[in-house]
PDB file of C-alpha atoms in Angstrom:
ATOM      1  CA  UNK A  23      85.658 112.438 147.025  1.00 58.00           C
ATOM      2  CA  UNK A  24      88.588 114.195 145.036  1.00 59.00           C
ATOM      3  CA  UNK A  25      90.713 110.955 145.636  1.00 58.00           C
ATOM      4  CA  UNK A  26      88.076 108.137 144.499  1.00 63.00           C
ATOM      5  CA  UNK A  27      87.769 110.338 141.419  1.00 63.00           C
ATOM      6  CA  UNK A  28      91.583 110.190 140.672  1.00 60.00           C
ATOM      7  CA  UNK A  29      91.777 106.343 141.727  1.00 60.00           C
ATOM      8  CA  UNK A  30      88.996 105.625 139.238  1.00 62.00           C
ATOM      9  CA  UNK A  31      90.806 107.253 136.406  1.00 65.00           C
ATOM     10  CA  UNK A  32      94.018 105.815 137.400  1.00 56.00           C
ATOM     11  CA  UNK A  33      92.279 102.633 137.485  1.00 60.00           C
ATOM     12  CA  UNK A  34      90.472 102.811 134.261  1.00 62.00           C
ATOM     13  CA  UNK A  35      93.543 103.777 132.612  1.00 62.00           C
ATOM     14  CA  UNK A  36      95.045 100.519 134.123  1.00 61.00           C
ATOM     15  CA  UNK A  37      92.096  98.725 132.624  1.00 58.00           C
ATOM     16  CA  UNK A  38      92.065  99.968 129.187  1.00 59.00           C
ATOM     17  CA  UNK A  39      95.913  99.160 128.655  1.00 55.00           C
ATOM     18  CA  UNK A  40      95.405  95.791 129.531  1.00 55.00           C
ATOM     19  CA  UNK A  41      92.391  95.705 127.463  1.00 58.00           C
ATOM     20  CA  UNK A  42      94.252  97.297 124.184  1.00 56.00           C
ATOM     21  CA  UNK A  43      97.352  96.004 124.555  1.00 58.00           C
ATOM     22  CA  UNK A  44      98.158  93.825 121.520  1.00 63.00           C
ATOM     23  CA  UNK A  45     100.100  90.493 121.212  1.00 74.00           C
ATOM     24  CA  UNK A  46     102.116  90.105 118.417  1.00 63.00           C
ATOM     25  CA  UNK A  47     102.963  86.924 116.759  1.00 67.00           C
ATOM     26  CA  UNK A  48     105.215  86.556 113.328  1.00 64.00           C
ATOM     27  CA  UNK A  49     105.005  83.978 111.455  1.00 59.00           C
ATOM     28  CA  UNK A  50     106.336  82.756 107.758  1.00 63.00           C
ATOM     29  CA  UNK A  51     104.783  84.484 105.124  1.00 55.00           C
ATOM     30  CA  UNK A  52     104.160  81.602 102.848  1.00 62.00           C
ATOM     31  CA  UNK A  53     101.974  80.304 105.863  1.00 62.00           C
ATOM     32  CA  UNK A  54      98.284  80.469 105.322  1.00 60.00           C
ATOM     33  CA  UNK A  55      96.048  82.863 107.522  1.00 65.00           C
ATOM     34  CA  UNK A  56      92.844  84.199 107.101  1.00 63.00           C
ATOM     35  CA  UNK A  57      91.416  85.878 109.953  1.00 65.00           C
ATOM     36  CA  UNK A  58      88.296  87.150 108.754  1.00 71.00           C
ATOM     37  CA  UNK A  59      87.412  85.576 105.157  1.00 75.00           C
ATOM     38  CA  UNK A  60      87.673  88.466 103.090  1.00 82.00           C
ATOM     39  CA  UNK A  61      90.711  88.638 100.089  1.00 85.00           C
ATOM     40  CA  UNK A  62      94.276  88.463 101.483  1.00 84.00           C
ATOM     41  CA  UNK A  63      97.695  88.199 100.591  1.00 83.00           C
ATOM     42  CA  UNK A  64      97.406  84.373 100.238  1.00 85.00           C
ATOM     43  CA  UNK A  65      94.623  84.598  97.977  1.00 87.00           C
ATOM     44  CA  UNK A  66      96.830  87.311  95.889  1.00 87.00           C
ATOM     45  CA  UNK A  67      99.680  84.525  95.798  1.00 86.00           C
ATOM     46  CA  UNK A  68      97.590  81.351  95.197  1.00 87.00           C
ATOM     47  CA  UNK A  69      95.620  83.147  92.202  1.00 88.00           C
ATOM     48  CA  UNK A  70      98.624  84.776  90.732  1.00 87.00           C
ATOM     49  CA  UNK A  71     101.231  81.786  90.824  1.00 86.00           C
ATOM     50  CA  UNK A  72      98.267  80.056  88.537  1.00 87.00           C
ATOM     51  CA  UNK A  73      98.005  82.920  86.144  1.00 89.00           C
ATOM     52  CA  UNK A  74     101.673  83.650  85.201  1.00 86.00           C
ATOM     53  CA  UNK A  75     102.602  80.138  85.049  1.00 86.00           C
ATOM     54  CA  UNK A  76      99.532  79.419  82.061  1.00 88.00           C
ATOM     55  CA  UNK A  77     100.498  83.105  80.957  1.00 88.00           C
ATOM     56  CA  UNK A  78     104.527  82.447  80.092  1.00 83.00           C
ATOM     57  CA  UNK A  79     103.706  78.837  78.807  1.00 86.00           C
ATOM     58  CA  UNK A  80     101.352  79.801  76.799  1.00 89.00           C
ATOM     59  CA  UNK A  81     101.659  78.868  72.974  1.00 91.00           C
ATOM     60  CA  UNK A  82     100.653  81.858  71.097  1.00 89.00           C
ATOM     61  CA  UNK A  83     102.400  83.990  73.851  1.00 88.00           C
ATOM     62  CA  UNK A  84     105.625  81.838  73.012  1.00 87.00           C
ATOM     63  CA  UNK A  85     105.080  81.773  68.742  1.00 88.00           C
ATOM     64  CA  UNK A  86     104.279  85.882  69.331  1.00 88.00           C
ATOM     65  CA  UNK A  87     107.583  86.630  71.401  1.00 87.00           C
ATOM     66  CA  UNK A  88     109.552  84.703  69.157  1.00 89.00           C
ATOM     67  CA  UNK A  89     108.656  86.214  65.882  1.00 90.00           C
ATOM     68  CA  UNK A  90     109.174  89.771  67.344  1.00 89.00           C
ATOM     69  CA  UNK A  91     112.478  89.042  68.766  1.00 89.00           C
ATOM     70  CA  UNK A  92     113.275  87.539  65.194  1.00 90.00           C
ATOM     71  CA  UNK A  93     112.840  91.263  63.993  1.00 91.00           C
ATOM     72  CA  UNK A  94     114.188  93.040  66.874  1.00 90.00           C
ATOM     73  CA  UNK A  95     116.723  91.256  67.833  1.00 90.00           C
ATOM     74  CA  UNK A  96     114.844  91.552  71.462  1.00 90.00           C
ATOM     75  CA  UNK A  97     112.486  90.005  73.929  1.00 89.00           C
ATOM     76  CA  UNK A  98     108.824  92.083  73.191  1.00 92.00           C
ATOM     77  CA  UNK A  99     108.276  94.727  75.402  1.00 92.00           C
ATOM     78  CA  UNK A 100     104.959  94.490  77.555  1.00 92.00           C
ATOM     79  CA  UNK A 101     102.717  97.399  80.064  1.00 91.00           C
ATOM     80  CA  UNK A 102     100.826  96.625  83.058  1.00 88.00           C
ATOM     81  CA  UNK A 103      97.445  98.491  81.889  1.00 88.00           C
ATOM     82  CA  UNK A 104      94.667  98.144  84.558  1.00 88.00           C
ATOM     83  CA  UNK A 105      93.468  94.860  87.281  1.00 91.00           C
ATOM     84  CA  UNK A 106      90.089  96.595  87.792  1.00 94.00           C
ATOM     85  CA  UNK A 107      88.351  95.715  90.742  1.00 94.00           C
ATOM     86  CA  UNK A 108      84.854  94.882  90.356  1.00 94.00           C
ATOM     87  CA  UNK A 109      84.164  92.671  94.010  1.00 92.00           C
ATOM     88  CA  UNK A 110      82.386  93.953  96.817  1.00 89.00           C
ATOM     89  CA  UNK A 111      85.254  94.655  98.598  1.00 90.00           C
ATOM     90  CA  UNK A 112      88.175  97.013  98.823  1.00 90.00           C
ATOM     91  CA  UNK A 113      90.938  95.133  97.099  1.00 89.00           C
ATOM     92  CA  UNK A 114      94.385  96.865  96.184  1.00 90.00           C
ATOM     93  CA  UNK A 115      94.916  95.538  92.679  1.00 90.00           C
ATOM     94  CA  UNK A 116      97.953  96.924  92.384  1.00 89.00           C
ATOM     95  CA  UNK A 117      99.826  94.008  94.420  1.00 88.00           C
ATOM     96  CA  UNK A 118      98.687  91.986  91.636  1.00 88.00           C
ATOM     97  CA  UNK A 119      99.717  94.227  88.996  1.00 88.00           C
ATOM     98  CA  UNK A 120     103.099  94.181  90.796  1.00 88.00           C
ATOM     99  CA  UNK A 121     103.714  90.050  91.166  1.00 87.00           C
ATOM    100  CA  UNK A 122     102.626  89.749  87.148  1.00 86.00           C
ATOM    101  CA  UNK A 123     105.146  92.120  86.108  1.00 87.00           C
ATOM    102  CA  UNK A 124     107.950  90.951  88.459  1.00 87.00           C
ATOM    103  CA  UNK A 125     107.177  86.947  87.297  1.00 85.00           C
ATOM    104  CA  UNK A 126     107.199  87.913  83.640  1.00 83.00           C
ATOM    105  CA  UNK A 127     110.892  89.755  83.733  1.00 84.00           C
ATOM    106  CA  UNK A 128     112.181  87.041  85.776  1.00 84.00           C
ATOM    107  CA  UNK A 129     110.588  83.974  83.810  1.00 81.00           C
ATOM    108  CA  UNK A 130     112.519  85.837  80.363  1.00 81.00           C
ATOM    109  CA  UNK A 131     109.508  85.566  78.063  1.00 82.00           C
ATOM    110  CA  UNK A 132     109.371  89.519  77.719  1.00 87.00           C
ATOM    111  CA  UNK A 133     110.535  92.550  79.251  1.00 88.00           C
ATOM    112  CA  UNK A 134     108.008  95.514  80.759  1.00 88.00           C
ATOM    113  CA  UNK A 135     108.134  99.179  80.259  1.00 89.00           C
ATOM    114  CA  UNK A 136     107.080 101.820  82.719  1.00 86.00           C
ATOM    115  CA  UNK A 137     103.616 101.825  83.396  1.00 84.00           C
ATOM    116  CA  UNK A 138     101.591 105.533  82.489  1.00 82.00           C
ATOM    117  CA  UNK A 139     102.054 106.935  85.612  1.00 84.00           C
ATOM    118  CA  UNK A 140     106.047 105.705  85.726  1.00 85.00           C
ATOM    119  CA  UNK A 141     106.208 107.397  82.451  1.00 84.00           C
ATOM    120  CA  UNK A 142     104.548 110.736  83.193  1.00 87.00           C
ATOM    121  CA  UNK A 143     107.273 111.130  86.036  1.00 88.00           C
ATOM    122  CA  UNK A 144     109.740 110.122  83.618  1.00 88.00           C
ATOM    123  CA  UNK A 145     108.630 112.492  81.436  1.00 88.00           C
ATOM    124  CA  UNK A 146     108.702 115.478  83.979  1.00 89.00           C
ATOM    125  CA  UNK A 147     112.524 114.029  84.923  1.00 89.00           C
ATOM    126  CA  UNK A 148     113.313 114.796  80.932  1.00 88.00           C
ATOM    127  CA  UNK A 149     111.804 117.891  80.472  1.00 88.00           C
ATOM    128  CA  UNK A 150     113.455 119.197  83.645  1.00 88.00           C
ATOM    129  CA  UNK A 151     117.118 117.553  82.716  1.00 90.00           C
ATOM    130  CA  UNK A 152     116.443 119.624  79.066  1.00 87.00           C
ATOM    131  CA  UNK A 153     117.002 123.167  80.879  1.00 86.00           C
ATOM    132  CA  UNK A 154     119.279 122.486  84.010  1.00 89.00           C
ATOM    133  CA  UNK A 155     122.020 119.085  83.142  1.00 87.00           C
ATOM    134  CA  UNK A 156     124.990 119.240  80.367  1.00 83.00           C
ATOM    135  CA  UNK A 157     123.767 115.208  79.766  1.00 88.00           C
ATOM    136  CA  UNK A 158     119.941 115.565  79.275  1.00 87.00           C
ATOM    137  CA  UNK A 159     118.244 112.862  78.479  1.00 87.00           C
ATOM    138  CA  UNK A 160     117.100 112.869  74.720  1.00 85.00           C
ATOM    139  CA  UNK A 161     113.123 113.010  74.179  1.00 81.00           C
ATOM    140  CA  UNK A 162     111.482 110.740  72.013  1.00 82.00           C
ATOM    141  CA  UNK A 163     113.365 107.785  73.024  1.00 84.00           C
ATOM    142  CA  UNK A 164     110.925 105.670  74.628  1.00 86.00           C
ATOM    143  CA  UNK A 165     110.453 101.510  73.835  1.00 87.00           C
ATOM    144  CA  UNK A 166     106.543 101.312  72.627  1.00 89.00           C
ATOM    145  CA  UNK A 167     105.193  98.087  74.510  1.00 91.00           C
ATOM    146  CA  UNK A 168     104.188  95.320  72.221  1.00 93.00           C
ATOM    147  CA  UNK A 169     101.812  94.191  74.722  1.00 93.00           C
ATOM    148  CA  UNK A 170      99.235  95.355  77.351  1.00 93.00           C
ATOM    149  CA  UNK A 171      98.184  93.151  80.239  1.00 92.00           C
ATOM    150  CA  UNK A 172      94.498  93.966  81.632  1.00 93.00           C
ATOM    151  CA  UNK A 173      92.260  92.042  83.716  1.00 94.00           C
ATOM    152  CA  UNK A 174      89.203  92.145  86.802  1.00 95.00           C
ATOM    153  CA  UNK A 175      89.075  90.833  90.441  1.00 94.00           C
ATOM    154  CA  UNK A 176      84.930  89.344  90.924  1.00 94.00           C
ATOM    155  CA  UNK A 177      83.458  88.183  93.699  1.00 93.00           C
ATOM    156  CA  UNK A 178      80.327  86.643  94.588  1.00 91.00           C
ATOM    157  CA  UNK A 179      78.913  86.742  98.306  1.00 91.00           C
ATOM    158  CA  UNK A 180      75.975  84.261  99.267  1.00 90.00           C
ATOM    159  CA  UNK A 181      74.763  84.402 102.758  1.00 88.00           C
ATOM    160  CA  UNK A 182      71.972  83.249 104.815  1.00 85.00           C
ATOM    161  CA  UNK A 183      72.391  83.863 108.377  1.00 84.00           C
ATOM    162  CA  UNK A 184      75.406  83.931 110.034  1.00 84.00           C
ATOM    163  CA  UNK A 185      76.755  81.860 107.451  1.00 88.00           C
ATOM    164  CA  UNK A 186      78.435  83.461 103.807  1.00 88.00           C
ATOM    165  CA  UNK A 187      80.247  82.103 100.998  1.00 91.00           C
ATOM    166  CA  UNK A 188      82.699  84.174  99.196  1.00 90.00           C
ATOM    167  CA  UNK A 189      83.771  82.892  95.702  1.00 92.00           C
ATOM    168  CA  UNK A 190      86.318  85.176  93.937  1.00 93.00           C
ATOM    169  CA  UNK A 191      87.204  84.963  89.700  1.00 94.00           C
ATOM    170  CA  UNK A 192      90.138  86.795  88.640  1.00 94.00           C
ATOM    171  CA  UNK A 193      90.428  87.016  84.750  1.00 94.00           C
ATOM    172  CA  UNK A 194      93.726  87.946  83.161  1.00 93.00           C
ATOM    173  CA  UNK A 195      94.074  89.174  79.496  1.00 94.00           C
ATOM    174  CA  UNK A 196      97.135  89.638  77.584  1.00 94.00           C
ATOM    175  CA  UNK A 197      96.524  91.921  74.627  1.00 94.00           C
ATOM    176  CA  UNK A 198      98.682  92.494  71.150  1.00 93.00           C
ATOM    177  CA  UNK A 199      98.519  96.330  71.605  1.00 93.00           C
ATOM    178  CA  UNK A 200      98.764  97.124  67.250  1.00 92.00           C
ATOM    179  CA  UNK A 201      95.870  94.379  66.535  1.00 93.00           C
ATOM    180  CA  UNK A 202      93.954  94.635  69.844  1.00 94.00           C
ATOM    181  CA  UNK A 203      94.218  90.414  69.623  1.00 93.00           C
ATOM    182  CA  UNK A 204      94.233  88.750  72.641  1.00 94.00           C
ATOM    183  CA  UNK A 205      96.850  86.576  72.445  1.00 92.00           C
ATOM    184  CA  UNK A 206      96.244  85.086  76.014  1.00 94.00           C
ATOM    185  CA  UNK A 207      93.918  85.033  78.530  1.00 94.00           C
ATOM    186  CA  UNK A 208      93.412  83.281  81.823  1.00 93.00           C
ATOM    187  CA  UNK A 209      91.074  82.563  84.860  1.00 92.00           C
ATOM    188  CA  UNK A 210      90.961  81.566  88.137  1.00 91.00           C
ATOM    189  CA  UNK A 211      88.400  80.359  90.255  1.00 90.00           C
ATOM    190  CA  UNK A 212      90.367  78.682  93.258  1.00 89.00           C
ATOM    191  CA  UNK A 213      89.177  81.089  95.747  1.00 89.00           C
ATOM    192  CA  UNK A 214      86.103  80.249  97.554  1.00 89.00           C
ATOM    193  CA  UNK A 215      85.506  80.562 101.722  1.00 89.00           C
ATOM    194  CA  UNK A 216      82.390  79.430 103.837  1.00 89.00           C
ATOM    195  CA  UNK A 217      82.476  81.902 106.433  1.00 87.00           C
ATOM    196  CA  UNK A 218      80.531  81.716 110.090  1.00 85.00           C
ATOM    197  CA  UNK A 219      80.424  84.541 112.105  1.00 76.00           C
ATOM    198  CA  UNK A 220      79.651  83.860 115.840  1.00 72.00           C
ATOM    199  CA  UNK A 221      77.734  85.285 118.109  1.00 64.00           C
ATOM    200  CA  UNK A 222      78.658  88.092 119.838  1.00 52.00           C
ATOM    201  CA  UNK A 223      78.412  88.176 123.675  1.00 49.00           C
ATOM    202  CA  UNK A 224      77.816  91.513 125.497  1.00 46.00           C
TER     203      UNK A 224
END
């Protein structure tokens, strides 16, 4: 009796490693997949390679940066405020935040400054430098941003049955942070996925 006991667990355990055991595949990132139809990293790239390219050609973006580095002497200085995520889903908004502010420094329309949480750590890094380093870092230095880009991830969700449609807006604002003027702003709409679930067979 003892030994059919142990055989079964042995055998079970057998069983639910062959059962779990997971097959991995890699593949090139700038290949599409979507495995289940909710928001991925393709979406994220598709949406965002729209948005920066109408955001650093756009004309009053342009005429803006120009007259301020006319003053300064520099490129304007812009802050990644908030992508707020208003879809039904979880989405981390902060990937987006990310691929705007790399785009923008690399397409040299304007620079970025830290973003408010950056700067509070900054901030802690100068206050602590004041007391303990020969070099501290002087307060009151920072570059004030002459711009602040916000925008929302929406989503729609139809379904009837096993079938859904998922239709996703992401809208983009770039705002003149001493007149609150939006100098650009930008949507996309591209995203949209008929899903079908199948059955599920016990």
């Amino acid at each position: 009796m003892r030994k059919n006991i142990l055989l079964s667990i042995v055998l079970l355990s057998i069983c639910s490693a062959l059962c779990f055991s997971a097959k991995v595949k890699r593949v090139d990132s700038d290949k599409l997949t979507d495995l289940d139809g909710f928001w991925n990293d393709n979406d994220v790239k598709i949406v965002c390679d729209s948005l920066i390219e109408q955001c650093v050609n756009s004309p009053a973006v342009r005429k803006k940066s120009a007259k301020i580095e006319s003053i300064t002497g520099e490129m304007p200085y812009a802050i990644i405020g908030k992508i707020e995520n208003n879809s039904s889903e979880h989405i981390d908004t902060s990937i987006i935040e990310t691929k705007f502010r790399n785009a923008i420094i690399n397409s040299g329309v304007m620079n970025f400054v830290a973003s408010k949480n950056e700067r509070d750590y900054l901030r802690e890094e100068k206050d602590d430098q004041q007391e303990t380093t020969v070099n501290a870092k002087s307060l009151g230095n920072e570059t004030a941003a002459d711009y602040m880009l916000i925008g929302t991830v929406k989503s729609i969700v139809q379904k009837e049955g096993k079938k859904s449609v998922r239709a996703y807006f992401v809208d983009v604002q770039l705002v003149d942070i001493e007149t609150n003027r939006i100098l650009w702003t930008g949507e996309d709409d591209s995203i949209k996925k008929v899903v079908k679930r199948s059955k599920v067979k016990l």
